[in-house]
PDB file of C-alpha atoms in Angstrom:
ATOM      1  CA  ARG A   1     -25.150-179.303  -5.601  1.00  0.00           C
ATOM      2  CA  THR A   2     -25.162-176.099  -3.173  1.00  0.00           C
ATOM      3  CA  ASN A   3     -28.775-175.781  -4.321  1.00  0.00           C
ATOM      4  CA  PHE A   4     -29.497-179.084  -2.309  1.00  0.00           C
ATOM      5  CA  VAL A   5     -26.640-180.494  -0.540  1.00  0.00           C
ATOM      6  CA  GLY A   6     -25.706-177.268   1.138  1.00  0.00           C
ATOM      7  CA  LEU A   7     -29.178-176.591   2.666  1.00  0.00           C
ATOM      8  CA  PHE A   8     -29.459-180.313   3.788  1.00  0.00           C
ATOM      9  CA  MET A   9     -26.360-180.154   5.674  1.00  0.00           C
ATOM     10  CA  LEU A  10     -26.952-176.759   7.326  1.00  0.00           C
ATOM     11  CA  THR A  11     -30.344-178.018   8.330  1.00  0.00           C
ATOM     12  CA  LEU A  12     -29.307-181.429   9.790  1.00  0.00           C
ATOM     13  CA  GLY A  13     -26.537-179.419  11.879  1.00  0.00           C
ATOM     14  CA  LEU A  14     -29.450-176.984  13.064  1.00  0.00           C
ATOM     15  CA  LEU A  15     -31.852-179.505  14.038  1.00  0.00           C
ATOM     16  CA  ASP A  16     -30.999-179.585  17.904  1.00  0.00           C
ATOM     17  CA  LEU A  17     -31.174-175.662  17.945  1.00  0.00           C
ATOM     18  CA  LEU A  18     -34.742-175.861  15.971  1.00  0.00           C
ATOM     19  CA  PHE A  19     -36.134-178.604  18.245  1.00  0.00           C
ATOM     20  CA  ALA A  20     -35.034-176.577  21.353  1.00  0.00           C
ATOM     21  CA  GLY A  21     -36.884-173.538  19.940  1.00  0.00           C
ATOM     22  CA  ALA A  22     -39.880-175.207  19.046  1.00  0.00           C
ATOM     23  CA  PRO A  23     -42.197-174.145  17.575  1.00  0.00           C
ATOM     24  CA  SER A  24     -39.798-173.438  14.745  1.00  0.00           C
ATOM     25  CA  ARG A  25     -39.984-173.273  11.005  1.00  0.00           C
ATOM     26  CA  VAL A  26     -37.521-174.058   8.242  1.00  0.00           C
ATOM     27  CA  VAL A  27     -38.210-172.360   4.899  1.00  0.00           C
ATOM     28  CA  ASN A  28     -36.900-173.791   1.817  1.00  0.00           C
ATOM     29  CA  VAL A  29     -37.251-171.869  -1.672  1.00  0.00           C
ATOM     30  CA  SER A  30     -39.048-173.946  -3.982  1.00  0.00           C
ATOM     31  CA  SER A  31     -39.567-173.912  -7.721  1.00  0.00           C
ATOM     32  CA  VAL A  32     -42.272-175.058 -10.213  1.00  0.00           C
ATOM     33  CA  THR A  33     -39.480-176.866 -12.030  1.00  0.00           C
ATOM     34  CA  HIS A  34     -39.016-179.513  -9.523  1.00  0.00           C
ATOM     35  CA  ARG A  35     -41.985-181.187 -11.633  1.00  0.00           C
ATOM     36  CA  SER A  36     -39.427-181.800 -14.272  1.00  0.00           C
ATOM     37  CA  GLY A  37     -36.645-182.904 -12.097  1.00  0.00           C
ATOM     38  CA  SER A  38     -35.341-186.512 -11.859  1.00  0.00           C
ATOM     39  CA  ALA A  39     -35.293-188.664  -8.646  1.00  0.00           C
ATOM     40  CA  GLU A  40     -32.100-190.435 -10.013  1.00  0.00           C
ATOM     41  CA  TRP A  41     -29.931-188.778  -7.485  1.00  0.00           C
ATOM     42  CA  GLU A  42     -26.730-190.554  -8.569  1.00  0.00           C
ATOM     43  CA  ALA A  43     -27.265-189.261 -12.185  1.00  0.00           C
ATOM     44  CA  SER A  44     -27.027-185.775 -11.217  1.00  0.00           C
ATOM     45  CA  LEU A  45     -23.954-186.133  -8.966  1.00  0.00           C
ATOM     46  CA  PRO A  46     -21.370-184.977 -11.462  1.00  0.00           C
ATOM     47  CA  PHE A  47     -22.681-181.336 -11.342  1.00  0.00           C
ATOM     48  CA  HIS A  48     -23.630-179.545 -14.673  1.00  0.00           C
ATOM     49  CA  ALA A  49     -25.015-175.933 -14.458  1.00  0.00           C
ATOM     50  CA  ASP A  50     -28.133-176.658 -16.351  1.00  0.00           C
ATOM     51  CA  ALA A  51     -31.905-176.811 -16.261  1.00  0.00           C
ATOM     52  CA  ARG A  52     -31.932-180.545 -15.369  1.00  0.00           C
ATOM     53  CA  THR A  53     -29.654-180.438 -12.475  1.00  0.00           C
ATOM     54  CA  TYR A  54     -31.460-177.193 -11.287  1.00  0.00           C
ATOM     55  CA  SER A  55     -34.860-178.949 -11.603  1.00  0.00           C
ATOM     56  CA  SER A  56     -33.424-182.264  -9.983  1.00  0.00           C
ATOM     57  CA  SER A  57     -32.006-180.229  -6.955  1.00  0.00           C
ATOM     58  CA  LYS A  58     -35.489-178.533  -6.357  1.00  0.00           C
ATOM     59  CA  LEU A  59     -37.237-181.983  -6.418  1.00  0.00           C
ATOM     60  CA  ALA A  60     -34.795-183.176  -3.965  1.00  0.00           C
ATOM     61  CA  LEU A  61     -35.539-180.010  -1.587  1.00  0.00           C
ATOM     62  CA  ALA A  62     -39.225-180.491  -1.988  1.00  0.00           C
ATOM     63  CA  CYS A  63     -38.937-184.165  -0.823  1.00  0.00           C
ATOM     64  CA  PHE A  64     -36.379-182.961   2.079  1.00  0.00           C
ATOM     65  CA  THR A  65     -39.232-180.663   2.858  1.00  0.00           C
ATOM     66  CA  THR A  66     -41.603-183.151   2.969  1.00  0.00           C
ATOM     67  CA  GLU A  67     -39.631-185.566   5.114  1.00  0.00           C
ATOM     68  CA  LEU A  68     -38.641-182.804   7.815  1.00  0.00           C
ATOM     69  CA  ASN A  69     -42.616-182.533   8.350  1.00  0.00           C
ATOM     70  CA  ARG A  70     -43.263-186.216   8.547  1.00  0.00           C
ATOM     71  CA  ARG A  71     -40.253-187.125  10.873  1.00  0.00           C
ATOM     72  CA  TYR A  72     -40.246-184.050  13.023  1.00  0.00           C
ATOM     73  CA  GLY A  73     -43.577-181.890  12.960  1.00  0.00           C
ATOM     74  CA  ALA A  74     -45.670-183.739  15.360  1.00  0.00           C
ATOM     75  CA  THR A  75     -42.916-184.954  17.714  1.00  0.00           C
ATOM     76  CA  HIS A  76     -40.682-181.879  17.791  1.00  0.00           C
ATOM     77  CA  GLY A  77     -42.744-178.813  16.739  1.00  0.00           C
ATOM     78  CA  LEU A  78     -40.818-178.232  13.447  1.00  0.00           C
ATOM     79  CA  ARG A  79     -42.597-176.926  10.674  1.00  0.00           C
ATOM     80  CA  ALA A  80     -40.788-177.308   7.132  1.00  0.00           C
ATOM     81  CA  ILE A  81     -42.333-175.026   4.556  1.00  0.00           C
ATOM     82  CA  SER A  82     -41.412-174.846   0.635  1.00  0.00           C
ATOM     83  CA  ALA A  83     -42.268-171.331  -0.561  1.00  0.00           C
ATOM     84  CA  ASN A  84     -42.205-170.658  -4.429  1.00  0.00           C
ATOM     85  CA  PRO A  85     -41.441-167.062  -5.317  1.00  0.00           C
ATOM     86  CA  GLY A  86     -42.731-167.549  -8.834  1.00  0.00           C
ATOM     87  CA  ALA A  87     -41.018-166.149 -11.962  1.00  0.00           C
ATOM     88  CA  VAL A  88     -38.642-163.328 -10.745  1.00  0.00           C
ATOM     89  CA  CYS A  89     -36.706-161.110 -12.989  1.00  0.00           C
ATOM     90  CA  SER A  90     -33.362-161.452 -11.344  1.00  0.00           C
ATOM     91  CA  GLU A  91     -29.856-161.524 -12.698  1.00  0.00           C
ATOM     92  CA  ILE A  92     -29.859-165.459 -12.272  1.00  0.00           C
ATOM     93  CA  TRP A  93     -31.071-165.147 -16.025  1.00  0.00           C
ATOM     94  CA  PHE A  94     -28.228-163.203 -17.387  1.00  0.00           C
ATOM     95  CA  ARG A  95     -25.075-164.792 -15.959  1.00  0.00           C
ATOM     96  CA  GLY A  96     -23.473-165.043 -19.319  1.00  0.00           C
ATOM     97  CA  GLN A  97     -25.663-167.628 -21.002  1.00  0.00           C
ATOM     98  CA  GLN A  98     -26.626-165.100 -23.712  1.00  0.00           C
ATOM     99  CA  PRO A  99     -24.897-162.623 -26.012  1.00  0.00           C
ATOM    100  CA  PRO A 100     -25.053-159.018 -24.870  1.00  0.00           C
ATOM    101  CA  TRP A 101     -27.749-158.055 -27.112  1.00  0.00           C
ATOM    102  CA  GLN A 102     -30.011-161.149 -26.170  1.00  0.00           C
ATOM    103  CA  ALA A 103     -29.542-160.334 -22.640  1.00  0.00           C
ATOM    104  CA  ARG A 104     -30.670-156.816 -23.048  1.00  0.00           C
ATOM    105  CA  LEU A 105     -33.642-157.856 -24.937  1.00  0.00           C
ATOM    106  CA  LEU A 106     -34.858-160.580 -22.541  1.00  0.00           C
ATOM    107  CA  ARG A 107     -34.100-158.229 -19.656  1.00  0.00           C
ATOM    108  CA  ALA A 108     -36.686-155.828 -21.131  1.00  0.00           C
ATOM    109  CA  LEU A 109     -39.225-158.447 -21.719  1.00  0.00           C
ATOM    110  CA  PHE A 110     -38.763-160.141 -18.369  1.00  0.00           C
ATOM    111  CA  ARG A 111     -39.320-156.851 -16.540  1.00  0.00           C
ATOM    112  CA  CYS A 112     -42.698-156.821 -18.139  1.00  0.00           C
ATOM    113  CA  VAL A 113     -43.806-160.052 -17.262  1.00  0.00           C
ATOM    114  CA  PHE A 114     -41.859-161.416 -14.338  1.00  0.00           C
ATOM    115  CA  LEU A 115     -42.105-160.478 -10.900  1.00  0.00           C
ATOM    116  CA  SER A 116     -39.574-158.146  -9.399  1.00  0.00           C
ATOM    117  CA  PRO A 117     -37.077-159.343  -6.845  1.00  0.00           C
ATOM    118  CA  ALA A 118     -39.163-157.632  -3.905  1.00  0.00           C
ATOM    119  CA  GLN A 119     -42.215-159.272  -5.242  1.00  0.00           C
ATOM    120  CA  GLY A 120     -40.677-162.634  -5.446  1.00  0.00           C
ATOM    121  CA  ALA A 121     -39.497-162.260  -1.705  1.00  0.00           C
ATOM    122  CA  THR A 122     -42.969-161.962  -0.566  1.00  0.00           C
ATOM    123  CA  PRO A 123     -44.008-165.697  -0.202  1.00  0.00           C
ATOM    124  CA  ILE A 124     -40.424-166.380   1.438  1.00  0.00           C
ATOM    125  CA  VAL A 125     -40.732-163.665   3.953  1.00  0.00           C
ATOM    126  CA  SER A 126     -44.286-164.778   4.688  1.00  0.00           C
ATOM    127  CA  ALA A 127     -43.384-168.429   5.042  1.00  0.00           C
ATOM    128  CA  ALA A 128     -40.786-167.303   7.846  1.00  0.00           C
ATOM    129  CA  THR A 129     -42.673-164.688   9.575  1.00  0.00           C
ATOM    130  CA  ALA A 130     -46.523-164.639   9.124  1.00  0.00           C
ATOM    131  CA  THR A 131     -48.289-165.909  12.207  1.00  0.00           C
ATOM    132  CA  GLU A 132     -50.997-167.669   9.878  1.00  0.00           C
ATOM    133  CA  TRP A 133     -48.224-170.452   9.586  1.00  0.00           C
ATOM    134  CA  ASP A 134     -48.515-171.140  13.228  1.00  0.00           C
ATOM    135  CA  ALA A 135     -52.163-172.361  13.205  1.00  0.00           C
ATOM    136  CA  GLN A 136     -51.009-175.058  10.548  1.00  0.00           C
ATOM    137  CA  ALA A 137     -47.903-175.942  12.533  1.00  0.00           C
ATOM    138  CA  PRO A 138     -48.027-179.459  13.578  1.00  0.00           C
ATOM    139  CA  LYS A 139     -48.639-179.931  17.082  1.00  0.00           C
ATOM    140  CA  VAL A 140     -45.887-181.463  19.428  1.00  0.00           C
ATOM    141  CA  LYS A 141     -47.033-184.777  21.081  1.00  0.00           C
ATOM    142  CA  GLN A 142     -46.474-184.691  24.810  1.00  0.00           C
ATOM    143  CA  LYS A 143     -44.876-187.593  26.230  1.00  0.00           C
ATOM    144  CA  THR A 144     -46.777-189.387  29.147  1.00  0.00           C
ATOM    145  CA  ALA A 145     -45.466-191.020  31.850  1.00  0.00           C
TER     146      ALA A 145
END
């Protein structure tokens, strides 16, 4: 649930500050696994640490990012961006799900084919800091008297 609900609540709590600092950005870390997520939100409320729950949380985050742009992009100067780090060889893959011998084998394989954590961070840092995103930011509609 933290994968979505925590980010949702934090973002909502910061909206006034984001509006006051416009143009502003919200960067959410996405995953290609959102494509296999389920929009049956109530079904995922009992938390299970599995791929289906993860995929559904990433789908919820993609929907939230889209909705932030729709609601606040043109009127409040808020740009919400989903940044996908790609397949990263991080410790998330090795949290006791496999026997130690299998984890060692997978870690060696993943290092050969997956991105390093630094490489995975590149699109996220870019989404947060690169000026190229400014040109794509929604324009704030000025109120007329």
